[in-house]
mmCIF file of C-alpha atoms in Angstrom:
data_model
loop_
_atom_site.group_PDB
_atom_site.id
_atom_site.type_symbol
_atom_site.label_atom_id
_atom_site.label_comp_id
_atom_site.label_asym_id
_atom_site.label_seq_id
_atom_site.Cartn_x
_atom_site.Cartn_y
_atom_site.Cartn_z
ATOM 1 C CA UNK C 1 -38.772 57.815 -57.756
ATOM 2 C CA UNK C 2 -37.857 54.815 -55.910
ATOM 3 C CA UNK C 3 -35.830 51.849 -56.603
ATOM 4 C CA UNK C 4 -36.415 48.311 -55.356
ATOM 5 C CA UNK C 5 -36.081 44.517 -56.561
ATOM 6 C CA UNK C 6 -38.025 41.243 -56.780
ATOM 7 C CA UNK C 7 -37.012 39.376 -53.508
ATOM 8 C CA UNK C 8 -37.335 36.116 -52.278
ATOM 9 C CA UNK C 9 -40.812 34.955 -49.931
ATOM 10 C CA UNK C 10 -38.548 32.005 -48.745
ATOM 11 C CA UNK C 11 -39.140 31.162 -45.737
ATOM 12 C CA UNK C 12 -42.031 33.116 -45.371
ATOM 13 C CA UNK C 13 -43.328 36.220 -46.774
ATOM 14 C CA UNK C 14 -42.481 37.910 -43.769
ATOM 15 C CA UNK C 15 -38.481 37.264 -44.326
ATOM 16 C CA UNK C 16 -38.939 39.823 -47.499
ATOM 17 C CA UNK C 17 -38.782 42.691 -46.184
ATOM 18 C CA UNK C 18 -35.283 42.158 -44.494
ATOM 19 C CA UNK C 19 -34.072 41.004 -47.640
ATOM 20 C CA UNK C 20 -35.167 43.975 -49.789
ATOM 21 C CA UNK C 21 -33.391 46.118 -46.898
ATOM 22 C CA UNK C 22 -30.264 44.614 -47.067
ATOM 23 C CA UNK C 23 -29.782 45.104 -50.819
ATOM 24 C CA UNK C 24 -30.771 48.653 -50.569
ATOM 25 C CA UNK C 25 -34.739 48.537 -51.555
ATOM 26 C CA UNK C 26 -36.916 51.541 -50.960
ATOM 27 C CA UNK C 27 -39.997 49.093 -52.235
ATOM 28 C CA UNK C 28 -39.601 45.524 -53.386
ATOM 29 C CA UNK C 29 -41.634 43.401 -55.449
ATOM 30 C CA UNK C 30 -42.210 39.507 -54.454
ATOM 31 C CA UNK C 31 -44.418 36.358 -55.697
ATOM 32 C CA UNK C 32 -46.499 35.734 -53.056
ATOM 33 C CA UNK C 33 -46.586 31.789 -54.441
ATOM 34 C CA UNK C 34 -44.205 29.694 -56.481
ATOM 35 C CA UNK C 35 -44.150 30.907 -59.517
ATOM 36 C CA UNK C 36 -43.639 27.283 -61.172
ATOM 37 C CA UNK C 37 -47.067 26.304 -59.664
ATOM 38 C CA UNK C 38 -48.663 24.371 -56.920
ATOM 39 C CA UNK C 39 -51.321 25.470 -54.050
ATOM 40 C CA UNK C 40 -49.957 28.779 -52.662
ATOM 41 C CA UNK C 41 -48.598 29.278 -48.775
ATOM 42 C CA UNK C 42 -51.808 30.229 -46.585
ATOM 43 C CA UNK C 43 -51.602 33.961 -45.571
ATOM 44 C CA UNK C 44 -52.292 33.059 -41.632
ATOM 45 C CA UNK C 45 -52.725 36.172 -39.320
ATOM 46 C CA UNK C 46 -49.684 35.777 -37.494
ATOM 47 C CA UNK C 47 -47.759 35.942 -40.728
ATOM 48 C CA UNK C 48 -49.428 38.964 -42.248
ATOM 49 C CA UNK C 49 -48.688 40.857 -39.010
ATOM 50 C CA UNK C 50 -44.904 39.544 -39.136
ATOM 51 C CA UNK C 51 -44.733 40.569 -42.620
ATOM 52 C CA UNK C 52 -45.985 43.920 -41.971
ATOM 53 C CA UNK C 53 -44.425 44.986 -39.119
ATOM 54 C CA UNK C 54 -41.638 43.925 -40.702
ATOM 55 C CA UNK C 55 -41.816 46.069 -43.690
ATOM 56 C CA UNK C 56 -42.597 49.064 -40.836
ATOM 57 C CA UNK C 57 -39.475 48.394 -39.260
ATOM 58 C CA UNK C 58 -37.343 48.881 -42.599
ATOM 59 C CA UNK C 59 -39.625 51.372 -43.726
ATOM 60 C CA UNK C 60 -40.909 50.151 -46.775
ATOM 61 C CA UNK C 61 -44.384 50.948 -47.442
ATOM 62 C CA UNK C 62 -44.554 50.161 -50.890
ATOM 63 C CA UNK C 63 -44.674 46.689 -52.361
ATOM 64 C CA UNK C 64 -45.636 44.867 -55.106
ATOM 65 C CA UNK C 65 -46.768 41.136 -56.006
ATOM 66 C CA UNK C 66 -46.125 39.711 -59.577
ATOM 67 C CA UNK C 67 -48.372 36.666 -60.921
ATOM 68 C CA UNK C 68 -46.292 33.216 -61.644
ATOM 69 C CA UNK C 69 -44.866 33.211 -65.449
ATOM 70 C CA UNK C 70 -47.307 30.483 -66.259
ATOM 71 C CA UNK C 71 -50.362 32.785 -66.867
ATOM 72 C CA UNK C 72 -52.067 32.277 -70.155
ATOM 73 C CA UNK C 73 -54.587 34.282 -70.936
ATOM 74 C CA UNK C 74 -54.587 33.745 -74.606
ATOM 75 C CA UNK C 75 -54.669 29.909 -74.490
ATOM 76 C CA UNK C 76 -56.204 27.949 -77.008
ATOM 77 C CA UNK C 77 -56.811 25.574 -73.570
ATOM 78 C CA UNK C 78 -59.897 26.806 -71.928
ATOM 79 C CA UNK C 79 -59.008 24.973 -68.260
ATOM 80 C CA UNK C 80 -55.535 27.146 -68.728
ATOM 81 C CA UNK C 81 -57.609 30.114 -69.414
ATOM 82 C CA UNK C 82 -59.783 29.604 -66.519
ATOM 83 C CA UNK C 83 -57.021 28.663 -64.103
ATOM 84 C CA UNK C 84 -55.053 31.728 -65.206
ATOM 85 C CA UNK C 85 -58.440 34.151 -64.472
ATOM 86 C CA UNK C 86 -58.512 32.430 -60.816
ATOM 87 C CA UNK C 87 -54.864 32.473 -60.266
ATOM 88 C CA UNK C 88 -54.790 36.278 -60.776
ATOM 89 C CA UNK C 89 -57.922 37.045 -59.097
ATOM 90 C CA UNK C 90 -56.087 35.206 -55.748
ATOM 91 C CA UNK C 91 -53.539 37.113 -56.310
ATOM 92 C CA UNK C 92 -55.548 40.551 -56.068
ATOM 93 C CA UNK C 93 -57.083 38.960 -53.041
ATOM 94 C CA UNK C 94 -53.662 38.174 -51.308
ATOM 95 C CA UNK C 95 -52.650 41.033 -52.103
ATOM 96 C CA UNK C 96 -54.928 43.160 -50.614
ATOM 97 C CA UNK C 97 -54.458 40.601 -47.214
ATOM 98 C CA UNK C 98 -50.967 41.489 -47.191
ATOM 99 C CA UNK C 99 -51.785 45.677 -48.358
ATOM 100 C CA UNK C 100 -49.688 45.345 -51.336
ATOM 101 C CA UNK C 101 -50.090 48.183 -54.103
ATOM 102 C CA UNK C 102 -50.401 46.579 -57.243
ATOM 103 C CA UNK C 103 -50.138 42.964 -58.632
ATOM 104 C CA UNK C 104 -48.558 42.994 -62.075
ATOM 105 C CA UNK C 105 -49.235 40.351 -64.360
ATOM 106 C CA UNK C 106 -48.147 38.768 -68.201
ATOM 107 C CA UNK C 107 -51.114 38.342 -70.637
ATOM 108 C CA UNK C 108 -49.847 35.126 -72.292
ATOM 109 C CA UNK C 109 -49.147 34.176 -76.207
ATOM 110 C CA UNK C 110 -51.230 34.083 -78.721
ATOM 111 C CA UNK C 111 -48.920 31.081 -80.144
ATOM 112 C CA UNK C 112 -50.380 30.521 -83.791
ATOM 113 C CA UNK C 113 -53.730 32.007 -82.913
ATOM 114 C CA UNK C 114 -55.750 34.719 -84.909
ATOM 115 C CA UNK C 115 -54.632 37.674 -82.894
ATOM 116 C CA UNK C 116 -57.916 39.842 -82.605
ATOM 117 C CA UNK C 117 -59.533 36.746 -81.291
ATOM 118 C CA UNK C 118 -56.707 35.937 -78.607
ATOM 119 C CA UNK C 119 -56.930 39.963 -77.230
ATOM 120 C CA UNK C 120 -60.454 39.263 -77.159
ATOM 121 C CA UNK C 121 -59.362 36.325 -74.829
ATOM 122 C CA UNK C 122 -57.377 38.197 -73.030
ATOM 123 C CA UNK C 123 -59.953 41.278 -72.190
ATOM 124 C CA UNK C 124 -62.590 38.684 -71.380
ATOM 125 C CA UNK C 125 -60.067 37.263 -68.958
ATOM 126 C CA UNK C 126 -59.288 40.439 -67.465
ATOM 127 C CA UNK C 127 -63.185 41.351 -67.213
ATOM 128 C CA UNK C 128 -63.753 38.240 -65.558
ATOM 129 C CA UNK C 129 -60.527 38.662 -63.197
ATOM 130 C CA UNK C 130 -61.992 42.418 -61.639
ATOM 131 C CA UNK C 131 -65.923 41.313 -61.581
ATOM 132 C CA UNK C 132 -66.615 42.181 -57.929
ATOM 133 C CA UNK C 133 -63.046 43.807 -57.430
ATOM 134 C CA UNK C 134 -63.857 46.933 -56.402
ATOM 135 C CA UNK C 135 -63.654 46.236 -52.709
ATOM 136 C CA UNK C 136 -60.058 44.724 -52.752
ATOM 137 C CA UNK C 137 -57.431 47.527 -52.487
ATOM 138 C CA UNK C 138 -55.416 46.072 -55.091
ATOM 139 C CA UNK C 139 -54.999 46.803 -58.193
ATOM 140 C CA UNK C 140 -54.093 45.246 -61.258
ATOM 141 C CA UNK C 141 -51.293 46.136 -63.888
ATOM 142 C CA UNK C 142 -50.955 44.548 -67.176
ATOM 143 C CA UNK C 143 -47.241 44.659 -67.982
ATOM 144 C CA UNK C 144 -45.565 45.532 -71.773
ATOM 145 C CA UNK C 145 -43.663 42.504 -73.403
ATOM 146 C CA UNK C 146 -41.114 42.087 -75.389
ATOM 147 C CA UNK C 147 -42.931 40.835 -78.546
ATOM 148 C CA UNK C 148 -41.113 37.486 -77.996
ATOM 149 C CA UNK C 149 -43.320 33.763 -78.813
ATOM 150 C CA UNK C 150 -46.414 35.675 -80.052
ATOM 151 C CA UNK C 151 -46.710 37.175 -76.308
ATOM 152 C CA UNK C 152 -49.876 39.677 -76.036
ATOM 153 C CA UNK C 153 -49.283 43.446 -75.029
ATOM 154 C CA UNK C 154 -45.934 44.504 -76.832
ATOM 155 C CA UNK C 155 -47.741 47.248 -78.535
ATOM 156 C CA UNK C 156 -49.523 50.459 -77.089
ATOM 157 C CA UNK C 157 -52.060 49.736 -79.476
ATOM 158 C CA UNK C 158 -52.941 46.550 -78.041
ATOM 159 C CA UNK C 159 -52.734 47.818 -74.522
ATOM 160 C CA UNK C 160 -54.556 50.288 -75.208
ATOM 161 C CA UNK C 161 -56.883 47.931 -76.742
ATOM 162 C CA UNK C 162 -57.581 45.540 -73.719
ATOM 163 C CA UNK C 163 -57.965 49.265 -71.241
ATOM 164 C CA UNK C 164 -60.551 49.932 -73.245
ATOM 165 C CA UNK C 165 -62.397 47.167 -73.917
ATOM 166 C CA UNK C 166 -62.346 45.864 -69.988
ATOM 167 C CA UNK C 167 -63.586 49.358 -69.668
ATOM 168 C CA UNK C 168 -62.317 49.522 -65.659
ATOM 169 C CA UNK C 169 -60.209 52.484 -64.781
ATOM 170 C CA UNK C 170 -58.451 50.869 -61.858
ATOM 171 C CA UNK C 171 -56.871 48.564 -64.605
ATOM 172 C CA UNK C 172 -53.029 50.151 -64.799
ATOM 173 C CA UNK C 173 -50.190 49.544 -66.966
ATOM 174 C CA UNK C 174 -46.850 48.676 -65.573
ATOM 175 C CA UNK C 175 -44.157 49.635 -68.393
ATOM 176 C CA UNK C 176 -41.199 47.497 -68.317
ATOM 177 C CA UNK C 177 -38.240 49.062 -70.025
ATOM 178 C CA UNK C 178 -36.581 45.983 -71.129
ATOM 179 C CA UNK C 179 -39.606 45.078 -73.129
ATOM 180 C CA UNK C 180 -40.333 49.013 -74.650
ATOM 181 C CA UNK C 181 -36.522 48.672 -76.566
ATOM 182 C CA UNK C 182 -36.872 45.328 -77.300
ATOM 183 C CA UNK C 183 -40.585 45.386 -78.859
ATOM 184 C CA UNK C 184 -39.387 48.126 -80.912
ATOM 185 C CA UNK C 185 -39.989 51.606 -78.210
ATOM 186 C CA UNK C 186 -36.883 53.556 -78.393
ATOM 187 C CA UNK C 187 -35.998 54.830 -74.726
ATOM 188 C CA UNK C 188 -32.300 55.051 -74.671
ATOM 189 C CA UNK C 189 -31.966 59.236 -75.536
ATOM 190 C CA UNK C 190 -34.234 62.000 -73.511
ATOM 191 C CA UNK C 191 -35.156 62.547 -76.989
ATOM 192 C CA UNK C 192 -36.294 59.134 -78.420
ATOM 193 C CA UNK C 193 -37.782 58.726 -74.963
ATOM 194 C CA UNK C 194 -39.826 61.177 -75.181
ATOM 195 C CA UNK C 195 -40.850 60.174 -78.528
ATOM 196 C CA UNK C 196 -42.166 56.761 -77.706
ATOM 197 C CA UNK C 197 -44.180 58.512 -74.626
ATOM 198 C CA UNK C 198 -45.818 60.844 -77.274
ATOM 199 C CA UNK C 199 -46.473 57.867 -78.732
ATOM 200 C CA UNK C 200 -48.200 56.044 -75.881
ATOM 201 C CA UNK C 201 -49.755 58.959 -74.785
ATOM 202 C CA UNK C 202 -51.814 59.069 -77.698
ATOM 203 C CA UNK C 203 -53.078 56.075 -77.138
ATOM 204 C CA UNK C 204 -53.257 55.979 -73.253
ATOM 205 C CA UNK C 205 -53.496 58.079 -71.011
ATOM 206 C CA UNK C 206 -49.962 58.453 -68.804
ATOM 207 C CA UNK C 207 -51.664 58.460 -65.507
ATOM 208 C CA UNK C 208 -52.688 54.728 -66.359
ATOM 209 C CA UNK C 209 -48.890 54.016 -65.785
ATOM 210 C CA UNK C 210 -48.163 53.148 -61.921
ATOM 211 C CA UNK C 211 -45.214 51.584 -62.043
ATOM 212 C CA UNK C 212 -41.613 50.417 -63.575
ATOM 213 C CA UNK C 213 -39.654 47.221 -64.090
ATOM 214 C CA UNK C 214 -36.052 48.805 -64.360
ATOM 215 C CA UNK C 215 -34.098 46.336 -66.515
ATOM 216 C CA UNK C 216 -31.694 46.983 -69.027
ATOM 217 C CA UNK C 217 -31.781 45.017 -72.119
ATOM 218 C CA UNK C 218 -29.460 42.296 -73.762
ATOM 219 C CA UNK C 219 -31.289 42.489 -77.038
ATOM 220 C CA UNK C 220 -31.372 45.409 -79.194
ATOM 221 C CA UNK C 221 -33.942 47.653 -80.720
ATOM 222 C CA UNK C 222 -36.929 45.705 -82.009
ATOM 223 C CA UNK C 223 -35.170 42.250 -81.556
ATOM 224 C CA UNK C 224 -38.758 40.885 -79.637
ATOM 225 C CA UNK C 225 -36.022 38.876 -76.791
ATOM 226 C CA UNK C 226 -36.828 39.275 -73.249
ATOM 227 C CA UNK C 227 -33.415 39.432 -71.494
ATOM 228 C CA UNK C 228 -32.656 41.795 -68.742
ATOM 229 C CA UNK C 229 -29.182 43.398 -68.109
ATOM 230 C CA UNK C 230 -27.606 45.567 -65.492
ATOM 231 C CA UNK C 231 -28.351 48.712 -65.527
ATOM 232 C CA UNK C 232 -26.036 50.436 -67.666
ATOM 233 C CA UNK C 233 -24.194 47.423 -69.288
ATOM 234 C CA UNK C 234 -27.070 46.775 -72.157
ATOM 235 C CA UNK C 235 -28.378 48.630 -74.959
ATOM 236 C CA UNK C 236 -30.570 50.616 -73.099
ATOM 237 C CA UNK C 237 -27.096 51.958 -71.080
ATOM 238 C CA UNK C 238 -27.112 54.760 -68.476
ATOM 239 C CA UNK C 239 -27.945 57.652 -70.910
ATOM 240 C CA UNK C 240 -31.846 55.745 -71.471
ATOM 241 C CA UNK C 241 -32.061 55.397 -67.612
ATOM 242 C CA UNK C 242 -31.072 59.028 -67.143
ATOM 243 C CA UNK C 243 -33.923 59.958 -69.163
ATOM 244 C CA UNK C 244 -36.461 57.450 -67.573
ATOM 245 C CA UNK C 245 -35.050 59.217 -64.038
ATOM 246 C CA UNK C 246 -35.969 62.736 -65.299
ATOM 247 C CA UNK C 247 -39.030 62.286 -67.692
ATOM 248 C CA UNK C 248 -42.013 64.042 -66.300
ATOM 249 C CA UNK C 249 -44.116 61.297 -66.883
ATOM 250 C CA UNK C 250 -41.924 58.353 -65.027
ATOM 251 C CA UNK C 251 -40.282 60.222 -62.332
ATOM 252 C CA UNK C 252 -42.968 59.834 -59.876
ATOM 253 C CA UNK C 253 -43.162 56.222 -60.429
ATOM 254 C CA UNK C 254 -41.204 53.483 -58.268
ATOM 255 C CA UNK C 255 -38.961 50.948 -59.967
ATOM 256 C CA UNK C 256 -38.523 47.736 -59.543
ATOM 257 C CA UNK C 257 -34.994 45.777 -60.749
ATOM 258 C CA UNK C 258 -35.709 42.373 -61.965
ATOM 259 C CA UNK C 259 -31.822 41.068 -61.828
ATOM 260 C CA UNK C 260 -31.604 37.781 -59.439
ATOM 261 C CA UNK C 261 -31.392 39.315 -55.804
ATOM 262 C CA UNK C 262 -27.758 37.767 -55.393
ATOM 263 C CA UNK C 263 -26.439 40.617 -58.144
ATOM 264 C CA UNK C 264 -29.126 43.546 -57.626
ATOM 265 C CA UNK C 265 -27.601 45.579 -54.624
ATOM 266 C CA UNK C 266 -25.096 47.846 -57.320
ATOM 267 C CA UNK C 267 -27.706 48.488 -59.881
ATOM 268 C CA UNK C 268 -29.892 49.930 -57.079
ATOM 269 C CA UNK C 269 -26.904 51.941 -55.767
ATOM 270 C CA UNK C 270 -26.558 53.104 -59.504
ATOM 271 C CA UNK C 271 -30.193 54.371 -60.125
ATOM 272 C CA UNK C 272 -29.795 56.472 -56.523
ATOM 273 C CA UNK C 273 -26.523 57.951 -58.098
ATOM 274 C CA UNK C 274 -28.463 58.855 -61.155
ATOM 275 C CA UNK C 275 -31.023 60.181 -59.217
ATOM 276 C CA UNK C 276 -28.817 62.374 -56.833
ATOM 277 C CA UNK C 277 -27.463 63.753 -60.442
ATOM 278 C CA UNK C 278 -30.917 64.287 -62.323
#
């Protein structure tokens, strides 16, 4: 396994590398836009080649691109839905520019809505969003939430769900661990871990999983909050990530801290520790 962060594109794309070297990143994870909106930065040719001879010279091959918080899949608004469908289809398309892995993304919120109908939404979003995709070299990952405002995707069952209805088996998951204690997933023994993995397991396959957001979790068991901790100082706490570092399943897997970059560099040197002991 290897640790990283979500890193700034200030500046430039090309400035991200340098940043997720300095903080200790084996892989990193930007936005490749604001994530508040707007018309993104232009991927010219002379950037792309900055950016990745930049990520050669720090040796970081692997990197990731997650869609701006703003994506609503489920939205009662059709012009959201269909801006959320293009905005995540550019994003597979920059990625692949740039040779980025994955793009992750958030489904949206049902917010009030019958619930079958808004997954229905959502896999008729995602159908629409990989029409044609098979060309790009990245992939798409539809990320676990936290349960919190009604937001699609905090169950297996659901994810599950949308995998098989879209029906495309370059669809991943990415499993944030945050989001599996909070929505109710119990990860924070070997043996409770491996309990909600039996669990998903029946219900996915494991090898649909390509990658980790790291986070430890302010709320507790079931509480449906998203807020991230450091790792080891929430309710997850180092025994949970100990088990995430040497589950069968996970271990492969690179992780990505979502902390703000400023505060990241020790929970990175943390996970390596664990790892060196695992």
């Amino acid at each position: 396994m290897k640790f990283g962060a979500h890193v700034s594109i200030a500046g430039g794309i090309d400035k991200a590398p340098g940043r997720a070297h300095a903080i200790g990143c084996e892989c990193f994870q930007i936005f490749t836009r604001s994530p508040r909106g707007g018309k993104p930065p232009a991927l010219s040719k002379d950037l792309v080649d900055s950016f990745l001879e930049s990520c050669s010279s720090y040796g970081l091959p692997d990197y990731y691109i997650h869609t701006p918080y703003y994506i609503n899949l489920a939205s009662e608004k059709k012009e959201l839905r269909r801006s959320s469908v293009a905005i995540i289809r550019e994003e597979l398309e920059r990625g692949s520019v740039i040779s980025a892995r994955y793009v992750m993304t958030h489904l949206g919120s049902s917010k009030g809505m019958d619930r079958s109908r808004a997954v229905d939404m959502v896999t008729e979003g995602i159908a629409a969003i990989l029409e044609g995709s098979d060309g790009l070299p990245t992939e798409l990952l539809l990320e676990n939430t936290a349960g919190q405002g009604e937001t699609i995707g905090d169950t297996f069952e659901e994810l599950a769900r949308i995998l098989s209805d879209v029906g495309n088996p370059r669809l991943g998951i990415c499993l944030d661990t945050a989001h599996l204690l909070a929505s109710g997933y119990d990860i924070r023994t070997e043996a409770s871990l491996s309990d909600s993995l039996a669990a998903f397991s029946s219900v996915i396959n494991p090898d649909r999983v390509k990658l980790l957001h790291g986070n430890d979790s302010k709320a507790g068991l079931g509480e449906k909050k998203d807020r991230h901790e450091h790792i080891g100082k929430g309710r997850i706490g180092k025994e949970g990530f100990k088990a995430v570092l040497s589950s069968p399943i996970l271990k492969k897997l690179d992780m990505i801290v979502e902390i703000p970059p400023e505060e990241v560099a020790p929970d990175i040197e943390i996970l390596k520790r664990m790892r060196d002991e695992t």
